[in-house]
mmCIF file of C-alpha atoms in Angstrom:
data_model
loop_
_atom_site.group_PDB
_atom_site.id
_atom_site.type_symbol
_atom_site.label_atom_id
_atom_site.label_comp_id
_atom_site.label_asym_id
_atom_site.label_seq_id
_atom_site.Cartn_x
_atom_site.Cartn_y
_atom_site.Cartn_z
ATOM 1 C CA UNK A 14 39.751 67.576 87.072
ATOM 2 C CA UNK A 15 39.214 65.166 89.866
ATOM 3 C CA UNK A 16 37.681 66.335 92.913
ATOM 4 C CA UNK A 17 37.943 62.982 94.924
ATOM 5 C CA UNK A 18 39.486 63.922 98.192
ATOM 6 C CA UNK A 19 43.214 62.773 99.078
ATOM 7 C CA UNK A 20 43.679 61.107 102.399
ATOM 8 C CA UNK A 21 45.280 64.095 103.641
ATOM 9 C CA UNK A 22 42.415 66.338 102.818
ATOM 10 C CA UNK A 23 39.932 63.990 104.335
ATOM 11 C CA UNK A 24 42.183 63.920 107.618
ATOM 12 C CA UNK A 25 42.282 67.724 107.739
ATOM 13 C CA UNK A 26 38.614 67.902 107.080
ATOM 14 C CA UNK A 27 38.025 65.646 109.920
ATOM 15 C CA UNK A 28 40.381 67.692 112.103
ATOM 16 C CA UNK A 29 38.576 70.950 111.352
ATOM 17 C CA UNK A 30 35.058 69.182 111.906
ATOM 18 C CA UNK A 31 36.198 67.825 115.295
ATOM 19 C CA UNK A 32 37.781 71.064 116.484
ATOM 20 C CA UNK A 33 34.497 72.806 115.541
ATOM 21 C CA UNK A 34 32.292 70.416 117.477
ATOM 22 C CA UNK A 35 34.621 70.377 120.473
ATOM 23 C CA UNK A 36 35.697 74.042 120.801
ATOM 24 C CA UNK A 37 33.783 76.492 118.613
ATOM 25 C CA UNK A 38 30.276 75.490 118.677
ATOM 26 C CA UNK A 39 29.864 75.189 122.382
ATOM 27 C CA UNK A 40 30.837 78.654 122.956
ATOM 28 C CA UNK A 41 30.042 80.638 119.775
ATOM 29 C CA UNK A 42 26.555 81.851 120.706
ATOM 30 C CA UNK A 43 27.842 82.930 124.276
ATOM 31 C CA UNK A 44 30.601 85.101 122.701
ATOM 32 C CA UNK A 45 28.153 86.437 119.855
ATOM 33 C CA UNK A 46 25.800 87.859 122.809
ATOM 34 C CA UNK A 47 28.494 89.650 124.618
ATOM 35 C CA UNK A 48 27.417 93.449 124.168
ATOM 36 C CA UNK A 49 31.054 94.742 124.272
ATOM 37 C CA UNK A 50 32.891 93.719 121.102
ATOM 38 C CA UNK A 51 35.978 93.516 122.808
ATOM 39 C CA UNK A 52 34.588 90.474 124.753
ATOM 40 C CA UNK A 53 33.563 88.713 121.734
ATOM 41 C CA UNK A 54 37.029 87.652 120.729
ATOM 42 C CA UNK A 55 37.386 83.903 121.680
ATOM 43 C CA UNK A 56 41.324 84.189 122.071
ATOM 44 C CA UNK A 57 41.598 80.774 123.617
ATOM 45 C CA UNK A 58 39.443 79.074 121.083
ATOM 46 C CA UNK A 59 41.539 80.469 118.236
ATOM 47 C CA UNK A 60 44.734 79.509 120.103
ATOM 48 C CA UNK A 61 43.546 75.818 120.187
ATOM 49 C CA UNK A 62 43.031 75.779 116.341
ATOM 50 C CA UNK A 63 46.552 77.075 115.802
ATOM 51 C CA UNK A 64 47.936 74.392 118.243
ATOM 52 C CA UNK A 65 46.124 71.854 115.746
ATOM 53 C CA UNK A 66 48.151 73.495 112.992
ATOM 54 C CA UNK A 67 45.046 75.218 111.184
ATOM 55 C CA UNK A 68 46.761 78.874 111.467
ATOM 56 C CA UNK A 69 49.661 77.797 109.304
ATOM 57 C CA UNK A 70 48.136 75.652 106.641
ATOM 58 C CA UNK A 71 48.908 78.110 103.936
ATOM 59 C CA UNK A 72 52.681 78.017 104.308
ATOM 60 C CA UNK A 73 54.700 75.807 101.988
ATOM 61 C CA UNK A 74 55.079 72.257 103.189
ATOM 62 C CA UNK A 75 58.765 72.761 104.333
ATOM 63 C CA UNK A 76 57.468 75.332 106.764
ATOM 64 C CA UNK A 77 54.805 73.158 108.060
ATOM 65 C CA UNK A 78 51.769 74.015 106.122
ATOM 66 C CA UNK A 79 51.286 72.497 102.470
ATOM 67 C CA UNK A 80 47.795 73.111 102.074
ATOM 68 C CA UNK A 81 46.677 74.049 98.368
ATOM 69 C CA UNK A 82 43.790 76.442 97.645
ATOM 70 C CA UNK A 83 41.347 73.581 97.595
ATOM 71 C CA UNK A 84 42.303 71.858 100.754
ATOM 72 C CA UNK A 85 41.995 75.515 102.363
ATOM 73 C CA UNK A 86 38.567 75.647 100.843
ATOM 74 C CA UNK A 87 37.544 72.371 102.362
ATOM 75 C CA UNK A 88 39.045 73.243 105.883
ATOM 76 C CA UNK A 89 37.579 76.774 105.583
ATOM 77 C CA UNK A 90 34.006 75.355 105.102
ATOM 78 C CA UNK A 91 34.211 73.148 108.242
ATOM 79 C CA UNK A 92 35.232 76.163 110.283
ATOM 80 C CA UNK A 93 32.469 78.332 108.815
ATOM 81 C CA UNK A 94 29.926 75.722 109.828
ATOM 82 C CA UNK A 95 31.188 76.266 113.162
ATOM 83 C CA UNK A 96 31.390 80.063 113.495
ATOM 84 C CA UNK A 97 32.003 82.517 110.649
ATOM 85 C CA UNK A 98 33.965 84.908 112.881
ATOM 86 C CA UNK A 99 36.438 82.235 114.023
ATOM 87 C CA UNK A 100 36.699 80.848 110.453
ATOM 88 C CA UNK A 101 37.513 84.402 109.179
ATOM 89 C CA UNK A 102 40.172 84.869 111.634
ATOM 90 C CA UNK A 103 41.988 81.833 110.350
ATOM 91 C CA UNK A 104 41.004 82.792 106.681
ATOM 92 C CA UNK A 105 42.349 86.255 106.894
ATOM 93 C CA UNK A 106 45.752 84.822 108.085
ATOM 94 C CA UNK A 107 45.777 82.133 105.245
ATOM 95 C CA UNK A 108 45.129 84.900 102.489
ATOM 96 C CA UNK A 109 48.136 86.870 103.338
ATOM 97 C CA UNK A 110 50.470 84.149 104.523
ATOM 98 C CA UNK A 111 51.737 83.924 100.909
ATOM 99 C CA UNK A 112 52.790 87.412 100.911
ATOM 100 C CA UNK A 113 55.065 86.886 103.884
ATOM 101 C CA UNK A 114 56.345 83.797 102.760
ATOM 102 C CA UNK A 115 56.941 84.685 99.042
ATOM 103 C CA UNK A 116 56.849 88.291 98.549
ATOM 104 C CA UNK A 117 59.323 89.240 101.248
ATOM 105 C CA UNK A 118 63.031 89.364 100.703
ATOM 106 C CA UNK A 119 65.420 86.880 102.588
ATOM 107 C CA UNK A 120 66.047 89.297 105.477
ATOM 108 C CA UNK A 121 62.381 89.936 105.978
ATOM 109 C CA UNK A 122 61.745 86.241 106.050
ATOM 110 C CA UNK A 123 64.499 85.582 108.616
ATOM 111 C CA UNK A 124 62.810 88.411 111.006
ATOM 112 C CA UNK A 125 59.151 87.706 110.558
ATOM 113 C CA UNK A 126 58.478 83.908 109.545
ATOM 114 C CA UNK A 127 60.052 82.175 112.670
ATOM 115 C CA UNK A 128 57.860 84.145 115.036
ATOM 116 C CA UNK A 129 54.824 83.477 112.551
ATOM 117 C CA UNK A 130 55.449 79.851 112.718
ATOM 118 C CA UNK A 131 56.058 79.481 116.413
ATOM 119 C CA UNK A 132 53.653 81.941 117.928
ATOM 120 C CA UNK A 133 50.058 80.590 118.207
ATOM 121 C CA UNK A 134 48.666 84.211 118.535
ATOM 122 C CA UNK A 135 50.557 85.509 115.410
ATOM 123 C CA UNK A 136 47.740 86.549 113.037
ATOM 124 C CA UNK A 137 48.030 88.449 109.889
ATOM 125 C CA UNK A 138 45.894 91.391 108.559
ATOM 126 C CA UNK A 139 45.898 93.628 105.499
ATOM 127 C CA UNK A 140 45.230 97.358 105.819
ATOM 128 C CA UNK A 141 43.525 98.810 102.452
ATOM 129 C CA UNK A 142 40.173 100.391 103.405
ATOM 130 C CA UNK A 143 40.191 103.898 104.804
ATOM 131 C CA UNK A 144 37.250 106.119 105.873
ATOM 132 C CA UNK A 145 37.179 107.726 102.401
ATOM 133 C CA UNK A 146 38.332 104.962 100.317
ATOM 134 C CA UNK A 147 36.450 101.738 99.918
ATOM 135 C CA UNK A 148 35.216 100.145 96.785
ATOM 136 C CA UNK A 149 37.074 102.560 94.497
ATOM 137 C CA UNK A 150 40.100 100.582 95.154
ATOM 138 C CA UNK A 151 38.292 97.267 94.258
ATOM 139 C CA UNK A 152 37.270 98.254 90.942
ATOM 140 C CA UNK A 153 39.493 100.367 90.946
ATOM 141 C CA UNK A 154 39.010 104.086 90.454
ATOM 142 C CA UNK A 155 42.353 105.453 89.194
ATOM 143 C CA UNK A 156 41.990 109.142 89.360
ATOM 144 C CA UNK A 157 44.666 110.892 91.341
ATOM 145 C CA UNK A 158 43.585 111.752 94.851
ATOM 146 C CA UNK A 159 41.260 108.647 94.856
ATOM 147 C CA UNK A 160 41.920 105.347 96.772
ATOM 148 C CA UNK A 161 44.285 104.977 99.672
ATOM 149 C CA UNK A 162 45.599 108.371 100.956
ATOM 150 C CA UNK A 163 47.609 107.078 103.891
ATOM 151 C CA UNK A 164 50.839 108.922 103.616
ATOM 152 C CA UNK A 165 54.389 107.242 103.878
ATOM 153 C CA UNK A 166 57.205 109.812 104.030
ATOM 154 C CA UNK A 167 60.698 108.687 104.082
ATOM 155 C CA UNK A 168 63.324 110.251 106.655
ATOM 156 C CA UNK A 169 66.617 108.444 106.288
ATOM 157 C CA UNK A 170 66.146 104.952 107.044
ATOM 158 C CA UNK A 171 62.542 105.019 108.342
ATOM 159 C CA UNK A 172 59.077 105.993 106.958
ATOM 160 C CA UNK A 173 56.415 107.824 108.869
ATOM 161 C CA UNK A 174 53.049 106.775 108.200
ATOM 162 C CA UNK A 175 50.176 109.011 108.883
ATOM 163 C CA UNK A 176 46.428 108.190 108.310
ATOM 164 C CA UNK A 177 43.541 105.852 109.429
ATOM 165 C CA UNK A 178 42.677 102.397 108.125
ATOM 166 C CA UNK A 179 38.922 101.210 108.649
ATOM 167 C CA UNK A 180 37.007 98.009 109.005
ATOM 168 C CA UNK A 181 40.233 95.949 109.297
ATOM 169 C CA UNK A 182 39.601 92.160 109.756
ATOM 170 C CA UNK A 183 41.927 90.950 112.513
ATOM 171 C CA UNK A 184 42.533 94.457 113.519
ATOM 172 C CA UNK A 185 43.578 94.637 117.118
ATOM 173 C CA UNK A 186 44.218 90.906 117.196
ATOM 174 C CA UNK A 187 46.762 90.402 114.373
ATOM 175 C CA UNK A 188 50.650 90.528 115.128
ATOM 176 C CA UNK A 189 51.532 91.846 111.816
ATOM 177 C CA UNK A 190 49.770 94.144 109.352
ATOM 178 C CA UNK A 191 50.439 94.592 105.728
ATOM 179 C CA UNK A 192 49.589 98.304 105.301
ATOM 180 C CA UNK A 193 49.128 100.024 101.877
ATOM 181 C CA UNK A 194 50.288 103.649 101.751
ATOM 182 C CA UNK A 195 50.418 106.402 99.107
ATOM 183 C CA UNK A 196 53.989 107.253 98.471
ATOM 184 C CA UNK A 197 53.127 109.020 95.059
ATOM 185 C CA UNK A 198 49.940 111.237 95.216
ATOM 186 C CA UNK A 199 50.098 112.132 91.879
ATOM 187 C CA UNK A 200 48.792 108.821 90.936
ATOM 188 C CA UNK A 201 45.474 107.033 91.775
ATOM 189 C CA UNK A 202 44.181 103.678 92.365
ATOM 190 C CA UNK A 203 46.751 100.764 92.840
ATOM 191 C CA UNK A 204 49.343 102.746 91.164
ATOM 192 C CA UNK A 205 51.610 105.115 93.474
ATOM 193 C CA UNK A 206 51.070 102.854 96.380
ATOM 194 C CA UNK A 207 53.771 101.149 98.575
ATOM 195 C CA UNK A 208 52.917 98.408 101.142
ATOM 196 C CA UNK A 209 54.887 97.810 104.387
ATOM 197 C CA UNK A 210 55.107 95.140 107.091
ATOM 198 C CA UNK A 211 53.992 96.737 110.156
ATOM 199 C CA UNK A 212 54.250 94.879 113.432
ATOM 200 C CA UNK A 213 51.361 95.595 115.888
ATOM 201 C CA UNK A 214 53.749 97.113 118.497
ATOM 202 C CA UNK A 215 55.047 99.762 116.178
ATOM 203 C CA UNK A 216 55.286 103.143 117.971
ATOM 204 C CA UNK A 217 52.538 105.501 116.549
ATOM 205 C CA UNK A 218 50.014 102.638 115.759
ATOM 206 C CA UNK A 219 47.151 102.439 117.896
ATOM 207 C CA UNK A 220 43.545 100.883 117.753
ATOM 208 C CA UNK A 221 41.083 103.651 117.526
ATOM 209 C CA UNK A 222 38.006 101.376 117.835
ATOM 210 C CA UNK A 223 36.842 97.910 117.635
ATOM 211 C CA UNK A 224 33.727 97.895 115.675
ATOM 212 C CA UNK A 225 30.454 96.555 117.229
ATOM 213 C CA UNK A 226 29.105 94.579 114.354
ATOM 214 C CA UNK A 227 25.782 92.969 113.471
ATOM 215 C CA UNK A 228 27.351 89.874 112.847
ATOM 216 C CA UNK A 229 30.669 87.682 112.613
ATOM 217 C CA UNK A 230 31.226 89.153 115.959
ATOM 218 C CA UNK A 231 33.723 86.555 116.926
ATOM 219 C CA UNK A 232 36.067 88.273 114.368
ATOM 220 C CA UNK A 233 37.824 91.403 115.533
ATOM 221 C CA UNK A 234 37.286 94.347 112.963
ATOM 222 C CA UNK A 235 38.834 97.808 113.994
ATOM 223 C CA UNK A 236 40.026 101.080 113.119
ATOM 224 C CA UNK A 237 43.728 101.427 113.067
ATOM 225 C CA UNK A 238 45.253 104.967 113.633
ATOM 226 C CA UNK A 239 48.730 105.802 112.448
ATOM 227 C CA UNK A 240 50.188 109.040 113.861
ATOM 228 C CA UNK A 241 53.845 109.490 112.852
ATOM 229 C CA UNK A 242 54.132 105.678 112.869
ATOM 230 C CA UNK A 243 57.864 104.870 112.291
ATOM 231 C CA UNK A 244 58.473 101.985 110.101
ATOM 232 C CA UNK A 245 61.960 100.894 109.036
ATOM 233 C CA UNK A 246 62.656 101.265 105.318
ATOM 234 C CA UNK A 247 63.669 97.458 105.479
ATOM 235 C CA UNK A 248 60.111 96.756 106.206
ATOM 236 C CA UNK A 249 59.092 97.856 102.736
ATOM 237 C CA UNK A 250 57.739 95.266 100.400
ATOM 238 C CA UNK A 251 59.626 95.801 97.213
ATOM 239 C CA UNK A 252 60.679 99.256 95.807
ATOM 240 C CA UNK A 253 58.404 102.322 96.027
ATOM 241 C CA UNK A 254 55.399 102.133 93.842
ATOM 242 C CA UNK A 255 56.717 98.568 92.679
ATOM 243 C CA UNK A 256 54.764 95.959 94.504
ATOM 244 C CA UNK A 257 51.368 97.071 95.315
ATOM 245 C CA UNK A 258 49.587 96.585 92.018
ATOM 246 C CA UNK A 259 51.307 92.979 91.836
ATOM 247 C CA UNK A 260 50.439 92.038 95.426
ATOM 248 C CA UNK A 261 46.689 92.977 94.705
ATOM 249 C CA UNK A 262 46.359 91.003 91.605
ATOM 250 C CA UNK A 263 48.610 88.137 91.523
ATOM 251 C CA UNK A 264 47.462 84.601 91.709
ATOM 252 C CA UNK A 265 49.736 83.665 94.686
ATOM 253 C CA UNK A 266 49.097 86.701 96.871
ATOM 254 C CA UNK A 267 45.279 87.089 95.646
ATOM 255 C CA UNK A 268 44.224 83.488 95.220
ATOM 256 C CA UNK A 269 40.593 84.183 95.913
ATOM 257 C CA UNK A 270 39.602 80.812 95.028
ATOM 258 C CA UNK A 271 39.005 80.048 98.448
ATOM 259 C CA UNK A 272 37.068 83.413 99.294
ATOM 260 C CA UNK A 273 33.609 81.884 99.644
ATOM 261 C CA UNK A 274 34.461 78.734 101.552
ATOM 262 C CA UNK A 275 33.748 79.857 105.097
ATOM 263 C CA UNK A 276 30.391 81.570 104.234
ATOM 264 C CA UNK A 277 29.464 78.364 102.441
ATOM 265 C CA UNK A 278 30.038 76.589 105.692
ATOM 266 C CA UNK A 279 27.686 78.898 107.548
ATOM 267 C CA UNK A 280 25.021 78.373 104.938
ATOM 268 C CA UNK A 281 25.657 74.602 105.288
ATOM 269 C CA UNK A 282 25.316 74.682 108.909
ATOM 270 C CA UNK A 283 21.759 76.697 108.410
ATOM 271 C CA UNK A 284 20.638 74.016 105.967
ATOM 272 C CA UNK A 285 21.411 71.317 108.390
ATOM 273 C CA UNK A 286 19.485 73.022 111.105
ATOM 274 C CA UNK A 287 16.530 73.355 108.468
ATOM 275 C CA UNK A 288 16.645 69.665 107.647
ATOM 276 C CA UNK A 289 16.808 68.630 111.349
ATOM 277 C CA UNK A 290 13.909 70.877 112.275
ATOM 278 C CA UNK A 291 11.630 69.687 109.234
ATOM 279 C CA UNK A 292 11.948 66.151 110.482
ATOM 280 C CA UNK A 293 11.107 66.976 114.064
ATOM 281 C CA UNK A 294 8.409 69.629 113.784
ATOM 282 C CA UNK A 295 5.020 68.334 113.354
ATOM 283 C CA UNK A 296 2.035 70.343 111.904
ATOM 284 C CA UNK A 297 -1.111 69.199 110.085
ATOM 285 C CA UNK A 298 -0.464 65.855 111.284
ATOM 286 C CA UNK A 299 2.934 65.151 109.972
ATOM 287 C CA UNK A 300 6.607 66.509 110.056
ATOM 288 C CA UNK A 301 6.640 69.695 108.154
ATOM 289 C CA UNK A 302 9.301 68.511 105.725
ATOM 290 C CA UNK A 303 6.377 66.341 104.259
ATOM 291 C CA UNK A 304 4.612 69.521 103.300
ATOM 292 C CA UNK A 305 5.350 70.574 99.794
ATOM 293 C CA UNK A 306 6.032 74.195 100.693
ATOM 294 C CA UNK A 307 8.831 73.141 103.135
ATOM 295 C CA UNK A 308 10.006 70.360 100.874
ATOM 296 C CA UNK A 309 10.659 72.912 97.996
ATOM 297 C CA UNK A 310 12.679 75.116 100.248
ATOM 298 C CA UNK A 311 14.795 72.106 101.439
ATOM 299 C CA UNK A 312 15.372 71.220 97.850
ATOM 300 C CA UNK A 313 16.318 74.654 96.816
ATOM 301 C CA UNK A 314 18.710 75.105 99.749
ATOM 302 C CA UNK A 315 20.354 72.062 98.736
ATOM 303 C CA UNK A 316 20.605 72.975 95.063
ATOM 304 C CA UNK A 317 22.167 76.503 95.995
ATOM 305 C CA UNK A 318 24.872 74.859 98.198
ATOM 306 C CA UNK A 319 25.937 72.178 95.828
ATOM 307 C CA UNK A 320 26.171 74.631 93.035
ATOM 308 C CA UNK A 321 28.151 76.929 94.915
ATOM 309 C CA UNK A 322 30.486 74.318 96.371
ATOM 310 C CA UNK A 323 31.049 73.117 92.652
ATOM 311 C CA UNK A 324 32.147 76.598 91.639
ATOM 312 C CA UNK A 325 34.233 77.015 94.796
ATOM 313 C CA UNK A 326 36.159 73.592 94.258
ATOM 314 C CA UNK A 327 36.635 74.363 90.547
ATOM 315 C CA UNK A 328 38.172 77.911 91.113
ATOM 316 C CA UNK A 329 40.059 76.690 94.108
ATOM 317 C CA UNK A 330 41.792 74.089 92.036
ATOM 318 C CA UNK A 331 42.332 76.463 89.258
ATOM 319 C CA UNK A 332 44.179 78.784 91.545
ATOM 320 C CA UNK A 333 46.999 76.358 91.939
ATOM 321 C CA UNK A 334 46.851 74.294 88.938
ATOM 322 C CA UNK A 335 45.318 75.740 85.673
ATOM 323 C CA UNK A 336 47.890 77.214 83.277
ATOM 324 C CA UNK A 337 45.347 79.806 82.304
ATOM 325 C CA UNK A 338 43.829 80.865 85.463
ATOM 326 C CA UNK A 339 41.144 83.261 84.891
ATOM 327 C CA UNK A 340 40.596 85.974 87.806
ATOM 328 C CA UNK A 341 36.868 86.206 86.812
ATOM 329 C CA UNK A 342 36.486 82.874 88.485
ATOM 330 C CA UNK A 343 37.605 84.232 91.907
ATOM 331 C CA UNK A 344 35.048 87.280 91.771
ATOM 332 C CA UNK A 345 32.478 84.733 90.432
ATOM 333 C CA UNK A 346 32.954 82.392 93.487
ATOM 334 C CA UNK A 347 32.904 85.333 95.803
ATOM 335 C CA UNK A 348 29.522 86.281 94.523
ATOM 336 C CA UNK A 349 27.944 82.724 94.116
ATOM 337 C CA UNK A 350 29.110 81.373 97.567
ATOM 338 C CA UNK A 351 27.985 84.655 99.404
ATOM 339 C CA UNK A 352 24.528 84.815 97.800
ATOM 340 C CA UNK A 353 23.969 81.194 98.126
ATOM 341 C CA UNK A 354 24.555 81.123 101.756
ATOM 342 C CA UNK A 355 22.629 84.149 102.343
ATOM 343 C CA UNK A 356 19.693 82.654 100.566
ATOM 344 C CA UNK A 357 20.013 79.364 102.320
ATOM 345 C CA UNK A 358 20.105 81.174 105.706
ATOM 346 C CA UNK A 359 16.998 83.079 104.715
ATOM 347 C CA UNK A 360 15.078 79.982 103.718
ATOM 348 C CA UNK A 361 16.211 78.153 106.730
ATOM 349 C CA UNK A 362 14.831 80.842 108.992
ATOM 350 C CA UNK A 363 11.626 80.554 106.905
ATOM 351 C CA UNK A 364 11.548 76.804 107.519
ATOM 352 C CA UNK A 365 11.773 77.654 111.277
ATOM 353 C CA UNK A 366 8.889 79.959 111.160
ATOM 354 C CA UNK A 367 8.792 82.165 114.263
ATOM 355 C CA UNK A 368 11.198 80.263 116.088
ATOM 356 C CA UNK A 369 13.727 81.051 113.617
ATOM 357 C CA UNK A 370 13.607 84.644 114.641
ATOM 358 C CA UNK A 371 14.527 83.962 118.240
ATOM 359 C CA UNK A 372 17.854 84.556 119.649
ATOM 360 C CA UNK A 373 18.048 81.031 121.142
ATOM 361 C CA UNK A 374 17.639 79.369 117.640
ATOM 362 C CA UNK A 375 21.064 79.355 115.794
ATOM 363 C CA UNK A 376 19.614 80.278 112.313
ATOM 364 C CA UNK A 377 19.162 83.866 113.067
ATOM 365 C CA UNK A 378 22.920 83.968 113.998
ATOM 366 C CA UNK A 379 23.900 82.486 110.701
ATOM 367 C CA UNK A 380 21.901 84.851 108.896
ATOM 368 C CA UNK A 381 23.392 87.719 110.605
ATOM 369 C CA UNK A 382 26.865 86.452 110.120
ATOM 370 C CA UNK A 383 26.565 85.613 106.299
ATOM 371 C CA UNK A 384 25.187 89.176 105.331
ATOM 372 C CA UNK A 385 28.676 90.630 105.882
ATOM 373 C CA UNK A 386 29.973 88.692 102.866
ATOM 374 C CA UNK A 387 27.470 90.404 100.449
ATOM 375 C CA UNK A 388 29.563 93.530 100.729
ATOM 376 C CA UNK A 389 32.816 92.520 102.389
ATOM 377 C CA UNK A 390 35.982 93.155 100.435
ATOM 378 C CA UNK A 391 34.100 94.926 97.748
ATOM 379 C CA UNK A 392 30.357 94.273 97.302
ATOM 380 C CA UNK A 393 28.946 91.814 94.959
ATOM 381 C CA UNK A 394 27.637 94.579 92.454
ATOM 382 C CA UNK A 395 31.373 95.798 92.135
ATOM 383 C CA UNK A 396 32.622 92.047 91.427
ATOM 384 C CA UNK A 397 29.804 91.768 88.695
ATOM 385 C CA UNK A 398 31.152 95.001 87.203
ATOM 386 C CA UNK A 399 34.695 93.655 87.087
ATOM 387 C CA UNK A 400 33.605 90.367 85.486
ATOM 388 C CA UNK A 401 31.809 92.194 82.652
ATOM 389 C CA UNK A 402 34.772 94.416 82.104
ATOM 390 C CA UNK A 403 36.992 91.442 81.465
ATOM 391 C CA UNK A 404 34.393 89.941 79.175
ATOM 392 C CA UNK A 405 33.636 92.993 77.203
ATOM 393 C CA UNK A 406 36.913 94.594 77.411
ATOM 394 C CA UNK A 407 35.065 97.831 78.230
ATOM 395 C CA UNK A 408 36.118 99.909 81.474
ATOM 396 C CA UNK A 409 32.864 100.219 83.556
ATOM 397 C CA UNK A 410 32.990 103.734 85.141
#
C-alpha cells in the first residue's frame, strides 16, 4: 500500500488548492454572514469549480472524470480547507455520481448523463431523511412502519410521490434527486423501499424551506415537499423493492472512504491558523507557541490530523482496490475524521484565546462548520454501534 501521490494526484491537489485560494477563501466569510440562507449559496464560485472539472471528478475516465476514492479524498481535503459548505456541495455530487453512471440502465444513462456532464450547475442530491425518519434508516430499524414513509403509488406509466424529505444537502440547488420511497409498507428499514431519479423541475415537487444553519452555510440544505409529484416509471432505479438496499450498502454506491476528507480539510485550516498565531502573538516576552501549554495544543492538533488522514487514506484506497473491503473502515473514517476536526478546531480557538471567539477570526467559523459532521448522515454513536455489531455479530437495538 503505497501512498506516494501520482503526478495526476499532485496536479489535482494543486488545482483544488489554487481554486480555493483564488475563488473560495476571499468570499466565504462574507457569504457565511448573510442572514438569509438563500443568500449564502455562492453559485458563481461553485460554477467556477465545475468549469475546472471538480464537479465531475467521480465519473469514469472515459466520461471525463477518472478520480479514484483516494484522489477524491485528497481533493476534498483541499476544498474543505477553503470552505466546508462549498466542499460538501461537490462531495455530495461525487458520492452519488456512481449511482447515476453505474446503477442506471442504458436508457436512463442516455437521458441523464449528457446533461450532467455538460451543465456546470448540475449537482446531485439524495433524499432519504424525513421528519419522522433519521437515524433509524442508518442503523437501521427494520420494524414495519419505521424508516422512510414517503409513498410512491403507481398509476399506469407513472408513480405519484407524496411526502416530505428533510435536511437534504444540495436541496434546492441540485438538478437531480435520488429519492427513496416506500412502495411496500408491510416492510421496514431498507426493505420495501424503491428509489427514483427525480429531476428538480418535476411537477408536484417544491422546496418547502431552506434551513437556516449554524454552520456550513454555503451548502444549501432544504426540505423537499412532494405533492402527487408525477415521476415516470422509467425513472425508477431497478425493480420495485429491488435496488434500495444494494444502493445504500454496496461499495460502488456507498464508498464512504472519502466521507471525512472535507471536514479534515476544515480542521487542517484551523490548525494552520493556530500555528500562524502562535508564532505572531507575543505574551510573557515570547511568542505564545514557545509556552508549553500552547506547544502541547499544537502537538495534539498535529497528532490528531495526521492520524485521521492515515485512516482516511487507507480506507479510501481500500474502497477501490482491496479485495476484502470492510465497511467498518468507512464508518470508522467518518467518526475519526469528524472528531479529529472538531477537537482541532476547539484547540485552535483555545490557542487564539478571546480573539478566537470573535466573528472576524476565521477559527470560530471552522468550529461552527465542523460540528455538523458529528451528527450528519447518522451521528457518530450510531456508527460506533454499527461497528460493534459487525465485530460481535450481535444486533444492537
